[in-house]
PDB file of C-alpha atoms in Angstrom:
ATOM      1  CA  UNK A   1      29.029  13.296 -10.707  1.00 66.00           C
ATOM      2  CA  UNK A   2      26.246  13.734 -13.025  1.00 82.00           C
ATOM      3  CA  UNK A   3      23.167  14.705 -11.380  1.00 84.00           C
ATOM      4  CA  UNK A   4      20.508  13.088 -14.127  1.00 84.00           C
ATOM      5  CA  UNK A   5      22.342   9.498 -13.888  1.00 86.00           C
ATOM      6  CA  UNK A   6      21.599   9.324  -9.849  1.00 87.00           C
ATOM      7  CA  UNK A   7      17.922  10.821  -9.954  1.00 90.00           C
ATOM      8  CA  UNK A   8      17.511   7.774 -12.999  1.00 89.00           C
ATOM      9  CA  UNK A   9      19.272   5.222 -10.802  1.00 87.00           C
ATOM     10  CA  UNK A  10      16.849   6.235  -7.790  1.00 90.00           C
ATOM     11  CA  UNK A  11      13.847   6.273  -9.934  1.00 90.00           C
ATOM     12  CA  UNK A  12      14.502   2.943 -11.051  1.00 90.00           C
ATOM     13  CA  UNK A  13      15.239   1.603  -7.665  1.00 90.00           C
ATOM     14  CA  UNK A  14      12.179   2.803  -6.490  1.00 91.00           C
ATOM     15  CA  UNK A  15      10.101   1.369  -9.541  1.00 92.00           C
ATOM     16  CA  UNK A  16      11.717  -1.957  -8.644  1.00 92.00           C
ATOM     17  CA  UNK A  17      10.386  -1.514  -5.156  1.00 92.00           C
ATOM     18  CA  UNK A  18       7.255  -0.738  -5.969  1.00 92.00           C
ATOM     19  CA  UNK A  19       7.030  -3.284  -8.187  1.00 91.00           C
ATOM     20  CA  UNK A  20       8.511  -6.163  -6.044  1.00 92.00           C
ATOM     21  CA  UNK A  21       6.049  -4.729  -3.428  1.00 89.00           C
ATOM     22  CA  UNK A  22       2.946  -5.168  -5.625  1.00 88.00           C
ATOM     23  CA  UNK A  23       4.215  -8.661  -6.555  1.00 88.00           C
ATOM     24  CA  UNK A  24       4.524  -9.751  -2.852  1.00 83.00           C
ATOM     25  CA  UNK A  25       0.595  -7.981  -2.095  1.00 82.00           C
ATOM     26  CA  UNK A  26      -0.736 -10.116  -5.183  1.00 86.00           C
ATOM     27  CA  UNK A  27       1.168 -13.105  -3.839  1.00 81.00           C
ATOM     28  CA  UNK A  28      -0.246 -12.863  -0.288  1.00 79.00           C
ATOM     29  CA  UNK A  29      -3.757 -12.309  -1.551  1.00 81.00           C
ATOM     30  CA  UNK A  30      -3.451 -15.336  -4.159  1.00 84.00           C
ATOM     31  CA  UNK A  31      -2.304 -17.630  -0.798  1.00 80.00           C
ATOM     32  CA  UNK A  32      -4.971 -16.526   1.154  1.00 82.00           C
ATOM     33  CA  UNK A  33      -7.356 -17.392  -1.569  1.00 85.00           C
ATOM     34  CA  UNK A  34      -6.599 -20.579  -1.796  1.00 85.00           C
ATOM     35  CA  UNK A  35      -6.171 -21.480   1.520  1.00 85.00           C
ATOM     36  CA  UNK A  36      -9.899 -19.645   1.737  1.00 86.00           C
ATOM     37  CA  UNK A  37     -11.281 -21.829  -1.116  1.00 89.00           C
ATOM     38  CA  UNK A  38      -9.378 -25.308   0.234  1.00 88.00           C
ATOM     39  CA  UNK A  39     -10.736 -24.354   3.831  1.00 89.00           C
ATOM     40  CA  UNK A  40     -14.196 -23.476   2.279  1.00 91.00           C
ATOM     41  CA  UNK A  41     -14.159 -26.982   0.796  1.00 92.00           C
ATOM     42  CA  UNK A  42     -13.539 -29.124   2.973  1.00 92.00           C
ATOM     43  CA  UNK A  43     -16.192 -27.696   5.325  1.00 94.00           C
ATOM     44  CA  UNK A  44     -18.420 -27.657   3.299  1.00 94.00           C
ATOM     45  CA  UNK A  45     -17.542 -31.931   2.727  1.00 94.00           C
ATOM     46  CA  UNK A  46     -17.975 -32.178   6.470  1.00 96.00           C
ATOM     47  CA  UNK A  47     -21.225 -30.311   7.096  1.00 96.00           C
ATOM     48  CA  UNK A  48     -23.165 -32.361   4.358  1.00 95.00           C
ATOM     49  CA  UNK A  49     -22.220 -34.925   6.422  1.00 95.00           C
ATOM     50  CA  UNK A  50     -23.483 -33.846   9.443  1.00 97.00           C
ATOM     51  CA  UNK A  51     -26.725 -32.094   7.795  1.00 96.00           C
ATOM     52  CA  UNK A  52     -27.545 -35.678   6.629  1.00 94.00           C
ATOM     53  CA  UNK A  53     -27.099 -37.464   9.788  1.00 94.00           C
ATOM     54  CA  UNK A  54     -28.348 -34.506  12.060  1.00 96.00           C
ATOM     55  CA  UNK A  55     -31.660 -34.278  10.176  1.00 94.00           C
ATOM     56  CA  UNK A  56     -32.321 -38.590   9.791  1.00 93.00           C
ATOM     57  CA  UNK A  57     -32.240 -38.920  14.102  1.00 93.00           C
ATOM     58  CA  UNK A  58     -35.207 -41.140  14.775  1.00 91.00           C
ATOM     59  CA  UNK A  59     -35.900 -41.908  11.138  1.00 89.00           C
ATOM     60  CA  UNK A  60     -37.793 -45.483  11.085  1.00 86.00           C
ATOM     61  CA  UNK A  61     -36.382 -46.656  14.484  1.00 84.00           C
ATOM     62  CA  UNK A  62     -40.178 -46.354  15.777  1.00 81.00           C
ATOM     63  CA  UNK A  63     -38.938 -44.846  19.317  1.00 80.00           C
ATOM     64  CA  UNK A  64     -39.154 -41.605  21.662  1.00 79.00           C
ATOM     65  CA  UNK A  65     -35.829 -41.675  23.167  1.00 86.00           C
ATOM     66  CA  UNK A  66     -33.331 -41.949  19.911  1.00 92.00           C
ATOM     67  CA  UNK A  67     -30.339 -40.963  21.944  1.00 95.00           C
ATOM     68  CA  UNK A  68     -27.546 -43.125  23.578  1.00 94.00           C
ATOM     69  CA  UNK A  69     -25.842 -39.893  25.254  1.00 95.00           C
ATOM     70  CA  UNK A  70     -25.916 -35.941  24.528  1.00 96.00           C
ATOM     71  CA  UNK A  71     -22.687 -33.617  25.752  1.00 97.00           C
ATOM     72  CA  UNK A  72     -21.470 -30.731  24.903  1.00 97.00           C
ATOM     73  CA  UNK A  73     -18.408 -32.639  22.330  1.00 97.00           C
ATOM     74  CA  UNK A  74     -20.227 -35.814  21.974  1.00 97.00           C
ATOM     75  CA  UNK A  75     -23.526 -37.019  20.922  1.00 97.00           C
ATOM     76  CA  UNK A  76     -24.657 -40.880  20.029  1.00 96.00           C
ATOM     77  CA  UNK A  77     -27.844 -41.582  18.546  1.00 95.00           C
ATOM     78  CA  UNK A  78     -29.879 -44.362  15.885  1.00 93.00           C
ATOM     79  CA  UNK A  79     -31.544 -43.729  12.835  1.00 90.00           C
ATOM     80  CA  UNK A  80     -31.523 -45.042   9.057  1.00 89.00           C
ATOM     81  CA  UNK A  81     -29.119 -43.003   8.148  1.00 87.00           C
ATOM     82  CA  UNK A  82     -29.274 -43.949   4.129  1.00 83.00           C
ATOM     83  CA  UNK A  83     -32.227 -45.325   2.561  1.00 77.00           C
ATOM     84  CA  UNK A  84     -30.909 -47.694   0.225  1.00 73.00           C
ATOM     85  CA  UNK A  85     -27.890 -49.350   2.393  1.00 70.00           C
ATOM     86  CA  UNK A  86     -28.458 -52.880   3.664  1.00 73.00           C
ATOM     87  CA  UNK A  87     -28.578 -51.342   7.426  1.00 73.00           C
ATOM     88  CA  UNK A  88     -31.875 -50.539   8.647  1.00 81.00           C
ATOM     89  CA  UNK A  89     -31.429 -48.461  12.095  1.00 86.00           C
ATOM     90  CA  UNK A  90     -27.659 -47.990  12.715  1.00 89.00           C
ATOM     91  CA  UNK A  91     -25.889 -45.876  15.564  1.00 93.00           C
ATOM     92  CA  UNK A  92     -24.178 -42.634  14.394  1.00 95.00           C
ATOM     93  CA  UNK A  93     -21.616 -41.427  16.867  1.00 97.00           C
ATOM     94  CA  UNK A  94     -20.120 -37.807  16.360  1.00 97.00           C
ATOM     95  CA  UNK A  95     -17.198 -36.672  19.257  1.00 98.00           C
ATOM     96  CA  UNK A  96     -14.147 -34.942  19.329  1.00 97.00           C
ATOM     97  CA  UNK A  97     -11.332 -36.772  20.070  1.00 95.00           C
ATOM     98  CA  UNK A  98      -8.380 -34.500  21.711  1.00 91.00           C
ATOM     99  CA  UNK A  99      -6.593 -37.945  22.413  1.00 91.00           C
ATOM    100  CA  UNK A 100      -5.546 -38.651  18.823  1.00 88.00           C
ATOM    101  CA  UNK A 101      -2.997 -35.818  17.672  1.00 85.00           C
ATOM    102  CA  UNK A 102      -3.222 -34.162  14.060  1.00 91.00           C
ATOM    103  CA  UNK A 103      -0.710 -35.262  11.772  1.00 89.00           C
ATOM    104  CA  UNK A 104      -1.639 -34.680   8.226  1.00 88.00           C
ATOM    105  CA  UNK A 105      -1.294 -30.341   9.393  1.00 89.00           C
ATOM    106  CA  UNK A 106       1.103 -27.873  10.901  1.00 89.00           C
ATOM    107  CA  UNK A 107      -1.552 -26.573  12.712  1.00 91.00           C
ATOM    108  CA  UNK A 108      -1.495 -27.207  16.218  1.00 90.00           C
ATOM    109  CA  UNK A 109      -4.875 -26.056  16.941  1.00 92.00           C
ATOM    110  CA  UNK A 110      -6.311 -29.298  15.211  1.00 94.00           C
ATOM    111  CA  UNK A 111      -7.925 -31.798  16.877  1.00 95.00           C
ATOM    112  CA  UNK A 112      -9.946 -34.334  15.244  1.00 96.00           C
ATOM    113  CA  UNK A 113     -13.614 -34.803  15.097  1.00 97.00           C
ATOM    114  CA  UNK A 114     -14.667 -38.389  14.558  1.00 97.00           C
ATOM    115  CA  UNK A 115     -17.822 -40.014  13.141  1.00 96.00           C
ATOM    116  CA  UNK A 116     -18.500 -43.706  13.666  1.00 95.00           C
ATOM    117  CA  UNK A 117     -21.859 -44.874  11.794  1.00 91.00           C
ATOM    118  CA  UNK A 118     -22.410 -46.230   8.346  1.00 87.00           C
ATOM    119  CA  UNK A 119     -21.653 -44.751   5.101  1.00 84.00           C
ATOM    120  CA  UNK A 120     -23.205 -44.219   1.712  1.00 77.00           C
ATOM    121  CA  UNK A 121     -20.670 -46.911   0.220  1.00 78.00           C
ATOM    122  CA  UNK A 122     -22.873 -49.370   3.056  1.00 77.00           C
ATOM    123  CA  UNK A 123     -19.892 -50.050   5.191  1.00 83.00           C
ATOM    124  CA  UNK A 124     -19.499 -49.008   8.976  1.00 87.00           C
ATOM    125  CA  UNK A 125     -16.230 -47.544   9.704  1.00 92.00           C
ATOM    126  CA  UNK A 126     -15.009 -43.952  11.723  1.00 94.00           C
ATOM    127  CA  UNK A 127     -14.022 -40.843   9.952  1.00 95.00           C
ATOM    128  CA  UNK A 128     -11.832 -38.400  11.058  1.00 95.00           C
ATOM    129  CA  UNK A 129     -11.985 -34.507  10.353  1.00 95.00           C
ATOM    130  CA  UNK A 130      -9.248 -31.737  11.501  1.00 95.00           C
ATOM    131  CA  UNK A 131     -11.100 -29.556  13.072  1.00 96.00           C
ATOM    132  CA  UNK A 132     -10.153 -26.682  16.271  1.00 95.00           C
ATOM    133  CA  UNK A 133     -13.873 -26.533  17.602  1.00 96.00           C
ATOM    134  CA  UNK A 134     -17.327 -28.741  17.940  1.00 97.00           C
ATOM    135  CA  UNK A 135     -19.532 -27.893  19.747  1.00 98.00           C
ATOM    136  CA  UNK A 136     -23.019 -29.055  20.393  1.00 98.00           C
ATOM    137  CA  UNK A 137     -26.243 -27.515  22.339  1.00 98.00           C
ATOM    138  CA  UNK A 138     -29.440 -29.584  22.765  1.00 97.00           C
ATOM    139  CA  UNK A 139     -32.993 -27.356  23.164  1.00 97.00           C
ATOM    140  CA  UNK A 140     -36.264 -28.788  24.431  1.00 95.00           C
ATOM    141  CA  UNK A 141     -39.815 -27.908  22.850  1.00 91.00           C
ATOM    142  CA  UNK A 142     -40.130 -24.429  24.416  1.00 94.00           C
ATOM    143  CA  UNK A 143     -36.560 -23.359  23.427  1.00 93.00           C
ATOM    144  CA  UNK A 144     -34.617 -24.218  26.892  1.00 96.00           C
ATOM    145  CA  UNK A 145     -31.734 -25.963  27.058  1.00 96.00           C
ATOM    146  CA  UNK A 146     -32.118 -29.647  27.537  1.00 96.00           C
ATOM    147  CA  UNK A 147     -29.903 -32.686  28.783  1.00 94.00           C
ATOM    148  CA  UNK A 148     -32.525 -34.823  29.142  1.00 94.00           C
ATOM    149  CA  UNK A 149     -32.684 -37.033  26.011  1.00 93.00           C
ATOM    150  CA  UNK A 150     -36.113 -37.700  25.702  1.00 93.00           C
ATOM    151  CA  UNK A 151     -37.147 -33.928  26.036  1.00 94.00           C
ATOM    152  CA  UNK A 152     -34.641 -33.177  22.369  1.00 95.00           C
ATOM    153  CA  UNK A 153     -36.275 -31.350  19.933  1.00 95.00           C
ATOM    154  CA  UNK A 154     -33.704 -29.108  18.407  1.00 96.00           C
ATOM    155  CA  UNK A 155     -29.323 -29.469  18.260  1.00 97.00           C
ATOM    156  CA  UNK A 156     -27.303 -26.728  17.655  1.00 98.00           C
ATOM    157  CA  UNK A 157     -23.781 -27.643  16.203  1.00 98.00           C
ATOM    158  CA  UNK A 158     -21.155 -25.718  15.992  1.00 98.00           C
ATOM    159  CA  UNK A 159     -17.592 -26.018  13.781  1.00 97.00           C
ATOM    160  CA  UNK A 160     -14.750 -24.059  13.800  1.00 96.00           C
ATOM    161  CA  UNK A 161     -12.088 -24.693  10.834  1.00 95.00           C
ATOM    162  CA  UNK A 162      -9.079 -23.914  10.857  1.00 93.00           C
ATOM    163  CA  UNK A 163      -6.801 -23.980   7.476  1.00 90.00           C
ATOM    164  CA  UNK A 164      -3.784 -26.582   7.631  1.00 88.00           C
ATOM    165  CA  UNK A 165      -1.419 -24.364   7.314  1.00 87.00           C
ATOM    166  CA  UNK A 166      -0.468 -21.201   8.546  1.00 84.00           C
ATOM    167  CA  UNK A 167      -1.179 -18.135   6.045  1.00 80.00           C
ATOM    168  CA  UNK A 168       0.832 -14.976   7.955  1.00 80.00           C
ATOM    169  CA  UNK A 169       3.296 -14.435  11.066  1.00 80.00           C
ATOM    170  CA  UNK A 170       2.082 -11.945  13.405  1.00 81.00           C
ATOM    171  CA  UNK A 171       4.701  -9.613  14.671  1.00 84.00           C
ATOM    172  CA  UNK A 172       4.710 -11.293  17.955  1.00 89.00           C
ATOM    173  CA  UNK A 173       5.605 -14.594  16.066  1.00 83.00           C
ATOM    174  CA  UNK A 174       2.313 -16.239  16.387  1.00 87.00           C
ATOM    175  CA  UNK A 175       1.133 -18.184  13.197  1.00 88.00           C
ATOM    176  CA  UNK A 176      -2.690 -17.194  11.753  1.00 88.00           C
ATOM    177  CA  UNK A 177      -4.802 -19.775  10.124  1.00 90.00           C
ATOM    178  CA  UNK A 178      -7.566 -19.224   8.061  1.00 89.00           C
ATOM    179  CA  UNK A 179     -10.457 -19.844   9.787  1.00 92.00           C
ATOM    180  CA  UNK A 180     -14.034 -20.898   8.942  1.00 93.00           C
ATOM    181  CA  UNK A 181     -16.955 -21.007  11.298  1.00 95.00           C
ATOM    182  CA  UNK A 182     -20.558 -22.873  10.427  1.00 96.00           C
ATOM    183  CA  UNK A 183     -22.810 -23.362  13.089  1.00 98.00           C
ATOM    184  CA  UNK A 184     -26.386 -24.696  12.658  1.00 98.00           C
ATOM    185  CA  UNK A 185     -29.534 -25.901  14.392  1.00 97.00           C
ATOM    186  CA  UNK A 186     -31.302 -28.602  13.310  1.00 96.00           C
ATOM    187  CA  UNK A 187     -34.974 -29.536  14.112  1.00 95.00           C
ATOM    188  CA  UNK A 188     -35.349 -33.150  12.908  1.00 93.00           C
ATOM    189  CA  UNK A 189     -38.736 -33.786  11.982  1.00 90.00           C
ATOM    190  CA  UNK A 190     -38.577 -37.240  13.834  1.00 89.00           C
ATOM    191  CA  UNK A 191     -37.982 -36.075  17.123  1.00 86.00           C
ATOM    192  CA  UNK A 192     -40.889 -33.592  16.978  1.00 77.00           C
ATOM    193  CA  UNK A 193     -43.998 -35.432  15.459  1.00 64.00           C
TER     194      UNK A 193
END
C-alpha cells in the first residue's frame, strides 16, 4: 500500500468537506437573508398602514371622544382617513383575530391582524395581515396609562412578525422563524389640540 496515494485520497476528502461545508454556511446565510428581507418587507407594508391611520384619529370629525372602544388587541376609532376619497369621516377598526386560522404559512404562530376601514383605492373592505403579536397601550396627557377614551392622548402599538416559514430546526426539533419586532407610539395631533 502506497503511503502518498492514501494521505492524497484523505486530503481530498477533506477538501471536499470543507468545501461542501462552506457551501451549506453560504446557503444558510443566503436563506436567512431572504427570509430577513421578505419579512422586512412586508412589515414595513403593514406599518405604513398603521402610521397613516394611527396618526389621522380625530382628523375633521370635529369631536373629543374619537374612539368606539380601546383594548389591549383591539381598537375602533373615526377619522378621514384619506383626503381625497369620497368618504369624509369613516371608522377604522384594527384587532387581532385568533378565530380565523393562517393558511397562506407553515407557521403556526400566525394569527391574523385585521383592518376594516377604507382604503386609498376609496373602497371599504377588511385586510388581513399574518402576524404572531399586536399589541396596543393607550397613555393619558401626563404619561399614565389610560382606558378611558376621552382622556387618549398617546397609543403605543406593538407588532411582532414572524417569517412564513421556518428558517432552522433546533436540536430539540422546534422550528425558528425569523422574527421582526416594530413597536411605536403615536401622538396624533388631533387628539391633543
Amino acid at each position: 500500500m502506497n503511503v502518498g496515494i492514501v494521505t492524497s485520497f484523505i486530503v481530498a476528502g477533506l477538501m471536499i468537506l470543507s468545501i461542501m461545508a462552506f457551501n451549506h454556511s453560504i446557503y444558510t446565510s443566503s436563506a436567512e437573508t431572504t427570509i430577513t428581507t421578505i419579512n422586512q418587507n412586508n412589515l414595513d407594508n403593514l406599518t405604513e398602514i398603521i402610521s397613516n391611520d394611527m396618526n389621522r384619529i380625530g382628523y375633521k370629525t370635529g369631536s373629543s371622544d374619537n374612539f368606539n372602544h380601546i383594548y389591549s388587541q383591539d381598537v375602533e376609532f373615526q377619522g378621514d382617513i384619506y383626503d381625497n376619497d369620497s368618504h369624509a369621516v369613516t371608522t377604522v377598526r384594527w384587532y387581532l383575530d385568533t378565530s380565523d386560522s393562517v393558511s397562506t404559512t407553515t407557521n403556526s404562530n400566525d394569527v391574523y391582524l385585521k383592518r376594516t376601514g377604507p382604503t386609498s383605492d376609496g373602497s371599504i373592505s377588511t385586510l388581513k395581515y399574518p402576524v404572531t403579536h399586536f399589541e396596543l397601550k393607550y397613555f393619558a396627557g401626563d404619561g399614565t396609562e389610560t382606558t378611558n377614551t376621552i382622556n387618549v392622548k398617546s397609543i403605543q402599538v406593538e407588532v411582532v412578525m414572524e417569517s412564513g416559514e421556518y428558517h432552522t430546526t433546533r436540536s430539540d426539533g422546534k422550528k425558528q422563524y425569523h422574527r421582526t419586532v416594530w413597536k411605536r407610539t403615536f401622538v396624533p395631533n388631533n387628539l391633543n389640540f
